[in-house]
Short mmCIF file of C-alpha atoms in Angstrom, two decimals:
data_model
loop_
_atom_site.label_atom_id
_atom_site.label_comp_id
_atom_site.label_asym_id
_atom_site.label_seq_id
_atom_site.Cartn_x
_atom_site.Cartn_y
_atom_site.Cartn_z
CA MET A 30 187.26 13.09 192.12
CA SER A 31 184.07 13.61 194.08
CA LYS A 32 182.46 17.07 193.88
CA LYS A 33 179.84 18.90 195.90
CA VAL A 34 176.99 19.64 193.51
CA CYS A 35 173.70 21.47 193.94
CA VAL A 36 170.78 20.91 191.56
CA MET A 37 168.38 23.85 191.57
CA GLY A 38 164.98 22.36 190.79
CA ALA A 39 163.25 19.11 191.74
CA GLY A 40 161.33 18.58 188.51
CA SER A 41 161.86 15.58 186.26
CA TRP A 42 165.06 16.81 184.57
CA GLY A 43 166.66 18.11 187.74
CA LEU A 44 165.98 14.83 189.51
CA ALA A 45 167.23 12.71 186.59
CA LEU A 46 170.52 14.61 186.45
CA ALA A 47 170.84 14.44 190.23
CA LEU A 48 170.66 10.66 189.90
CA VAL A 49 173.45 10.67 187.28
CA LEU A 50 175.60 12.78 189.59
CA HIS A 51 174.81 10.48 192.53
CA ASP A 52 175.76 7.43 190.46
CA ASN A 53 179.06 9.18 189.75
CA LYS A 54 179.71 9.36 193.51
CA HIS A 55 179.26 13.12 193.85
CA GLU A 56 177.71 14.70 196.95
CA VAL A 57 174.33 15.97 195.71
CA THR A 58 171.91 18.52 197.17
CA ILE A 59 168.59 19.32 195.47
CA TRP A 60 166.85 22.64 195.99
CA CYS A 61 163.05 22.41 196.03
CA TYR A 62 160.86 25.42 195.36
CA GLN A 63 158.16 24.41 197.83
CA GLU A 64 158.32 22.86 201.28
CA GLU A 65 155.37 20.62 200.36
CA GLU A 66 157.27 19.28 197.36
CA LYS A 67 160.34 18.56 199.45
CA ASN A 68 158.33 16.79 202.16
CA ALA A 69 156.41 14.71 199.59
CA ILE A 70 159.65 13.51 197.97
CA ILE A 71 161.10 12.61 201.37
CA GLN A 72 157.92 10.81 202.41
CA ASP A 73 157.32 8.97 199.11
CA GLY A 74 160.94 8.52 198.09
CA GLU A 75 160.02 9.91 194.65
CA ASN A 76 158.36 12.82 192.88
CA LYS A 77 155.06 11.23 191.96
CA ARG A 78 153.95 14.15 189.77
CA CYS A 79 157.09 14.66 187.69
CA LEU A 80 159.00 11.37 187.78
CA PRO A 81 156.77 8.62 189.18
CA GLY A 82 158.32 5.26 190.00
CA ILE A 83 161.89 6.57 190.22
CA LYS A 84 163.32 6.30 193.72
CA ILE A 85 165.45 9.15 195.05
CA PRO A 86 168.32 7.84 197.24
CA GLU A 87 168.11 8.92 200.87
CA ASP A 88 171.64 10.32 200.85
CA ILE A 89 170.66 12.96 198.30
CA LYS A 90 169.92 16.01 200.45
CA LEU A 91 166.79 18.10 199.81
CA THR A 92 166.31 21.68 200.97
CA THR A 93 164.18 24.76 200.30
CA SER A 94 166.95 27.10 201.45
CA ILE A 95 168.85 28.63 198.53
CA GLU A 96 171.74 29.54 200.80
CA GLU A 97 172.04 25.98 202.10
CA ALA A 98 171.71 24.61 198.57
CA VAL A 99 174.47 26.59 196.86
CA GLU A 100 176.86 27.44 199.68
CA ASP A 101 180.31 25.84 199.27
CA LYS A 102 179.27 23.77 196.26
CA ASP A 103 181.79 23.19 193.47
CA VAL A 104 179.09 23.18 190.78
CA VAL A 105 175.55 24.56 190.70
CA VAL A 106 173.19 22.94 188.16
CA ILE A 107 170.14 25.06 187.29
CA ALA A 108 166.99 23.18 186.23
CA ILE A 109 164.43 25.98 186.55
CA PRO A 110 161.77 26.94 183.95
CA SER A 111 162.81 29.87 181.78
CA ALA A 112 160.04 32.15 183.05
CA PHE A 113 161.46 31.97 186.57
CA MET A 114 165.16 31.90 185.70
CA ARG A 115 166.20 35.49 186.37
CA GLU A 116 164.32 35.81 189.66
CA ASN A 117 165.87 32.65 191.06
CA VAL A 118 169.39 33.46 189.84
CA GLN A 119 169.08 36.88 191.47
CA ASN A 120 168.22 35.12 194.74
CA MET A 121 171.17 32.75 194.30
CA ALA A 122 173.63 35.53 193.50
CA HIS A 123 173.98 36.54 197.16
CA PHE A 124 175.52 33.16 197.97
CA ILE A 125 177.46 32.31 194.80
CA LYS A 126 181.24 32.59 194.71
CA ASP A 127 183.26 33.34 191.58
CA ASP A 128 184.97 29.93 191.50
CA GLN A 129 181.69 28.00 191.30
CA ILE A 130 180.78 26.62 187.87
CA ILE A 131 177.16 27.24 186.85
CA VAL A 132 175.52 24.63 184.60
CA ASN A 133 172.23 25.50 182.93
CA VAL A 134 170.14 22.51 181.81
CA SER A 135 166.91 24.43 181.11
CA LYS A 136 165.79 25.34 177.59
CA GLY A 137 164.07 28.51 176.51
CA LEU A 138 164.35 32.27 176.00
CA GLU A 139 163.67 35.27 178.22
CA TYR A 140 160.89 37.06 176.39
CA SER A 141 161.46 40.57 177.75
CA THR A 142 165.12 40.72 176.67
CA LEU A 143 165.26 37.92 174.04
CA TYR A 144 168.28 36.62 175.96
CA ARG A 145 169.28 32.99 175.81
CA LEU A 146 169.23 31.52 179.30
CA SER A 147 173.02 31.51 179.63
CA GLU A 148 172.90 35.25 178.94
CA VAL A 149 170.29 35.70 181.66
CA ILE A 150 172.48 33.83 184.12
CA GLN A 151 175.69 35.60 183.04
CA SER A 152 174.05 39.01 183.45
CA GLU A 153 173.35 38.18 187.09
CA LEU A 154 176.58 36.22 187.74
CA PRO A 155 179.14 38.09 185.58
CA ASN A 156 182.20 36.50 187.21
CA ASN A 157 181.20 32.83 186.92
CA HIS A 158 181.83 30.36 184.11
CA ILE A 159 178.51 29.32 182.56
CA VAL A 160 178.11 25.90 180.93
CA VAL A 161 175.02 24.69 179.05
CA LEU A 162 174.03 21.00 178.90
CA SER A 163 171.66 20.08 176.07
CA GLY A 164 170.73 17.28 173.70
CA PRO A 165 168.21 14.47 173.06
CA SER A 166 167.54 13.46 176.64
CA HIS A 167 164.18 12.72 178.22
CA ALA A 168 164.33 12.59 182.00
CA GLU A 169 162.15 9.48 182.09
CA GLU A 170 164.81 7.53 180.16
CA VAL A 171 167.91 9.02 181.81
CA SER A 172 166.48 8.17 185.23
CA ARG A 173 166.19 4.54 184.10
CA LYS A 174 169.78 4.53 182.82
CA ILE A 175 168.76 4.16 179.19
CA PRO A 176 171.83 5.12 177.09
CA THR A 177 171.77 8.84 176.33
CA THR A 178 174.18 11.28 174.70
CA VAL A 179 174.30 15.05 175.22
CA THR A 180 176.64 17.96 174.64
CA VAL A 181 177.95 20.72 176.91
CA ALA A 182 178.84 24.17 175.63
CA SER A 183 180.70 27.06 177.20
CA LYS A 184 182.96 29.99 176.40
CA SER A 185 185.47 28.28 178.70
CA ARG A 186 187.10 25.08 177.42
CA LYS A 187 188.26 24.23 180.96
CA ALA A 188 184.76 24.62 182.44
CA ALA A 189 183.19 22.56 179.64
CA HIS A 190 185.65 19.72 180.17
CA GLU A 191 185.08 19.79 183.94
CA VAL A 192 181.33 19.46 183.44
CA GLN A 193 181.89 16.74 180.85
CA SER A 194 183.82 14.73 183.44
CA LEU A 195 181.25 15.50 186.12
CA PHE A 196 178.38 13.86 184.20
CA MET A 197 180.07 11.16 182.10
CA ALA A 198 178.72 7.68 182.89
CA ASP A 199 178.43 4.36 181.08
CA TYR A 200 174.84 5.26 180.18
CA PHE A 201 175.28 9.05 179.88
CA ARG A 202 177.84 10.15 177.31
CA VAL A 203 178.83 13.83 177.14
CA TYR A 204 180.48 15.70 174.23
CA THR A 205 181.78 19.29 174.29
CA ASN A 206 181.05 22.12 171.86
CA PRO A 207 182.28 25.76 171.95
CA ASP A 208 179.16 27.01 170.10
CA LEU A 209 177.09 28.29 172.99
CA ILE A 210 174.64 30.17 170.73
CA GLY A 211 173.91 27.18 168.49
CA VAL A 212 173.55 24.68 171.32
CA GLU A 213 171.09 26.90 173.19
CA LEU A 214 169.02 27.89 170.17
CA GLY A 215 168.73 24.29 168.99
CA GLY A 216 167.57 23.19 172.42
CA SER A 217 165.08 26.04 172.75
CA LEU A 218 163.50 26.29 169.31
CA LYS A 219 163.00 22.56 168.81
CA ASN A 220 160.27 22.79 171.45
CA VAL A 221 158.27 25.05 169.14
CA ILE A 222 158.64 22.62 166.25
CA ALA A 223 157.70 19.74 168.58
CA PHE A 224 154.48 21.54 169.48
CA ALA A 225 153.70 21.76 165.76
CA ALA A 226 154.54 18.06 165.32
CA GLY A 227 152.09 17.21 168.07
CA ALA A 228 149.41 19.34 166.46
CA LEU A 229 149.85 17.40 163.20
CA GLU A 230 149.48 14.16 165.13
CA GLY A 231 146.34 15.46 166.82
CA MET A 232 144.83 16.42 163.45
CA GLY A 233 145.50 12.93 162.10
CA TYR A 234 148.25 13.67 159.60
CA GLY A 235 150.88 11.09 158.74
CA ASP A 236 154.61 10.50 158.68
CA ASN A 237 155.14 12.39 155.41
CA THR A 238 153.79 15.57 156.94
CA LYS A 239 155.75 15.21 160.18
CA ALA A 240 159.00 14.47 158.33
CA ALA A 241 158.53 17.60 156.24
CA LEU A 242 157.82 19.67 159.34
CA MET A 243 160.93 18.44 161.15
CA THR A 244 163.19 18.93 158.14
CA ARG A 245 161.99 22.40 157.30
CA GLY A 246 161.82 23.25 160.99
CA LEU A 247 165.51 22.45 161.33
CA THR A 248 166.18 24.67 158.32
CA GLU A 249 164.43 27.56 160.07
CA ILE A 250 166.29 27.01 163.34
CA THR A 251 169.60 26.91 161.47
CA ARG A 252 168.73 30.02 159.48
CA LEU A 253 168.08 32.03 162.63
CA GLY A 254 171.06 30.54 164.45
CA VAL A 255 173.51 31.48 161.71
CA ALA A 256 172.07 35.01 161.62
CA MET A 257 172.76 35.25 165.36
CA GLY A 258 176.34 34.02 165.04
CA ALA A 259 176.03 30.26 165.56
CA ASN A 260 177.97 27.60 163.65
CA GLN A 261 175.61 25.90 161.18
CA HIS A 262 177.23 22.51 161.85
CA THR A 263 175.95 22.60 165.43
CA PHE A 264 172.41 22.10 164.13
CA SER A 265 173.45 18.80 162.53
CA GLY A 266 174.50 17.53 165.95
CA LEU A 267 173.01 16.41 169.24
CA SER A 268 171.56 19.76 170.30
CA GLY A 269 170.12 20.34 166.83
CA ILE A 270 168.69 17.49 164.82
CA GLY A 271 169.19 15.02 167.68
CA ASP A 272 167.06 16.97 170.13
CA LEU A 273 164.55 17.82 167.40
CA ILE A 274 163.99 14.16 166.51
CA VAL A 275 163.44 12.98 170.07
CA THR A 276 161.17 15.87 171.04
CA CYS A 277 159.02 15.67 167.92
CA THR A 278 158.54 11.89 168.04
CA SER A 279 158.57 10.78 171.67
CA PRO A 280 155.49 10.26 173.86
CA HIS A 281 157.60 11.62 176.74
CA SER A 282 157.65 15.11 175.16
CA ARG A 283 155.31 17.48 176.95
CA ASN A 284 155.66 20.00 174.07
CA ARG A 285 154.56 17.41 171.54
CA TYR A 286 151.72 16.27 173.81
CA ALA A 287 150.45 19.82 174.30
CA GLY A 288 150.44 20.31 170.54
CA GLU A 289 148.58 17.04 170.05
CA LEU A 290 145.87 18.18 172.44
CA VAL A 291 145.48 21.47 170.57
CA GLY A 292 145.37 19.57 167.27
CA GLN A 293 142.52 17.50 168.70
CA GLY A 294 140.50 20.66 169.36
CA ASN A 295 141.44 21.62 172.92
CA THR A 296 142.15 25.26 173.69
CA LEU A 297 145.71 26.11 174.68
CA GLU A 298 144.61 26.60 178.29
CA GLU A 299 142.91 23.19 178.34
CA ALA A 300 146.00 21.55 176.85
CA LEU A 301 148.33 23.12 179.41
CA ASP A 302 146.04 22.04 182.25
CA LYS A 303 146.09 18.45 181.00
CA VAL A 304 149.88 18.37 180.59
CA ASN A 305 150.24 19.77 184.15
CA MET A 306 153.93 20.60 183.65
CA VAL A 307 155.79 23.52 182.10
CA VAL A 308 155.52 23.53 178.28
CA GLU A 309 158.53 25.62 177.26
CA GLY A 310 157.62 25.61 173.57
CA VAL A 311 154.64 27.90 174.22
CA HIS A 312 156.81 30.52 175.93
CA THR A 313 159.63 30.11 173.41
CA ALA A 314 157.31 30.63 170.44
CA LYS A 315 156.83 34.26 171.50
CA GLY A 316 160.56 34.86 171.76
CA ALA A 317 161.30 33.02 168.51
CA TYR A 318 158.76 35.17 166.67
CA ARG A 319 160.41 38.36 167.94
CA LEU A 320 163.91 37.07 167.14
CA LYS A 321 163.04 36.27 163.53
CA GLU A 322 161.63 39.80 163.22
CA LYS A 323 164.75 41.31 164.81
CA TYR A 324 167.14 39.42 162.52
CA ASN A 325 164.87 39.66 159.46
CA VAL A 326 164.86 35.89 158.95
CA GLN A 327 162.08 33.98 157.18
CA MET A 328 160.58 31.35 159.52
CA PRO A 329 157.12 30.41 158.16
CA ILE A 330 156.66 27.47 160.56
CA ILE A 331 157.38 29.70 163.55
CA ASP A 332 154.89 32.20 162.09
CA ALA A 333 152.24 29.48 161.79
CA VAL A 334 152.76 28.22 165.36
CA TYR A 335 152.69 31.75 166.75
CA LYS A 336 149.41 32.53 164.97
CA THR A 337 147.88 29.26 166.20
CA LEU A 338 148.92 29.87 169.80
CA PHE A 339 148.34 33.57 170.22
CA GLU A 340 146.05 34.79 167.42
CA ASP A 341 143.37 32.07 167.54
CA TYR A 342 144.28 30.94 164.03
CA PRO A 343 142.99 27.39 163.35
CA ALA A 344 145.77 24.81 163.18
CA ASP A 345 144.47 23.27 159.95
CA LYS A 346 144.48 26.66 158.24
CA ALA A 347 148.01 27.29 159.51
CA LEU A 348 149.15 24.05 157.85
CA TYR A 349 147.35 24.95 154.63
CA SER A 350 149.08 28.34 154.57
CA LEU A 351 152.45 26.57 154.67
CA MET A 352 151.55 24.26 151.80
CA VAL A 353 150.39 26.99 149.41
CA ARG A 354 153.30 29.38 149.83
CA ASP A 355 155.15 30.60 146.73
CA LYS A 356 157.43 28.09 145.01
CA LYS A 357 160.93 27.94 146.49
CA ASP A 358 164.28 26.23 145.96
CA GLU A 359 165.15 23.89 148.83
CA HIS A 360 168.58 25.51 149.30
CA ASN A 361 169.92 29.00 148.72
CA GLN A 362 170.46 29.79 145.05
CA GLU A 363 174.16 30.37 145.48
CA ASP A 364 174.57 26.82 146.79
CA LEU A 365 172.99 25.22 143.72
CA MET A 366 174.93 23.80 140.79
CA TRP A 367 172.49 23.74 137.88
CA GLU A 368 173.88 22.39 134.63
CA GLU A 369 171.89 24.89 132.57
#
């Protein structure tokens, strides 16, 4: 059954998901932040900065009016950077009705409150069902219909299944998961680990080092997630290890690329200028550092990334500090079964 859907945000991910929805015969409207951006997409038939070479069908409507974008839509998909989430949801709230499903596809944390993005949205739209879509999914590949699999999470089983049906396509498979905390944390914190993976690449280290980083990085994400109430099995799934693998290894990853530039000797500001798109891992690193302090969880990789980004600590010294830490068991002692 065809739905009326609004996608808030005309960046690469918002556009890619709009194309999936259009392929599924839904009526799609995209909200653009700037009039210039909207006009450029209409004129060029594509977003040359964010998703070059991907044509946007003419029957997808573009607007800069929030009221026009969300009014009378069955589903509102939010693809807005975390730093601007609350402000834009506050602006949307005047026009949102309680029966509209809100789908967040952005990844990150709100630094001032340490809220996950679904919590930010729920605090402004307390009467709406919030669904989160996450997983190993680069916009550049989804827009070219390269087979991709994601998961959707919500407190509402009915809302999750509706969103699952909304997006399911022969190249875009969607699973459901009730663990909203785990799905969001996996999707957010992997960007910090991906930045570190890029830094290792930039410094010339090899596959051994990157494999260790990813494995121990997942351990840290899981450790924090469980402390916050997530199901540890979520981190073995699409929004955990799946998203971590693709973001740490793919040339499409802006977080990995920014880290690579820093590893090569660029300052953070120079790296962000060269990427020229939002690098969520930088913002999330601040929130992750505060969360591990709040929940008293050991996260040495997060510590190292935070010091590199915000305390001018050299990346090579940060790596060395990880390698010379005190000896540890790989798993918790109570999980081990020594013979003697």
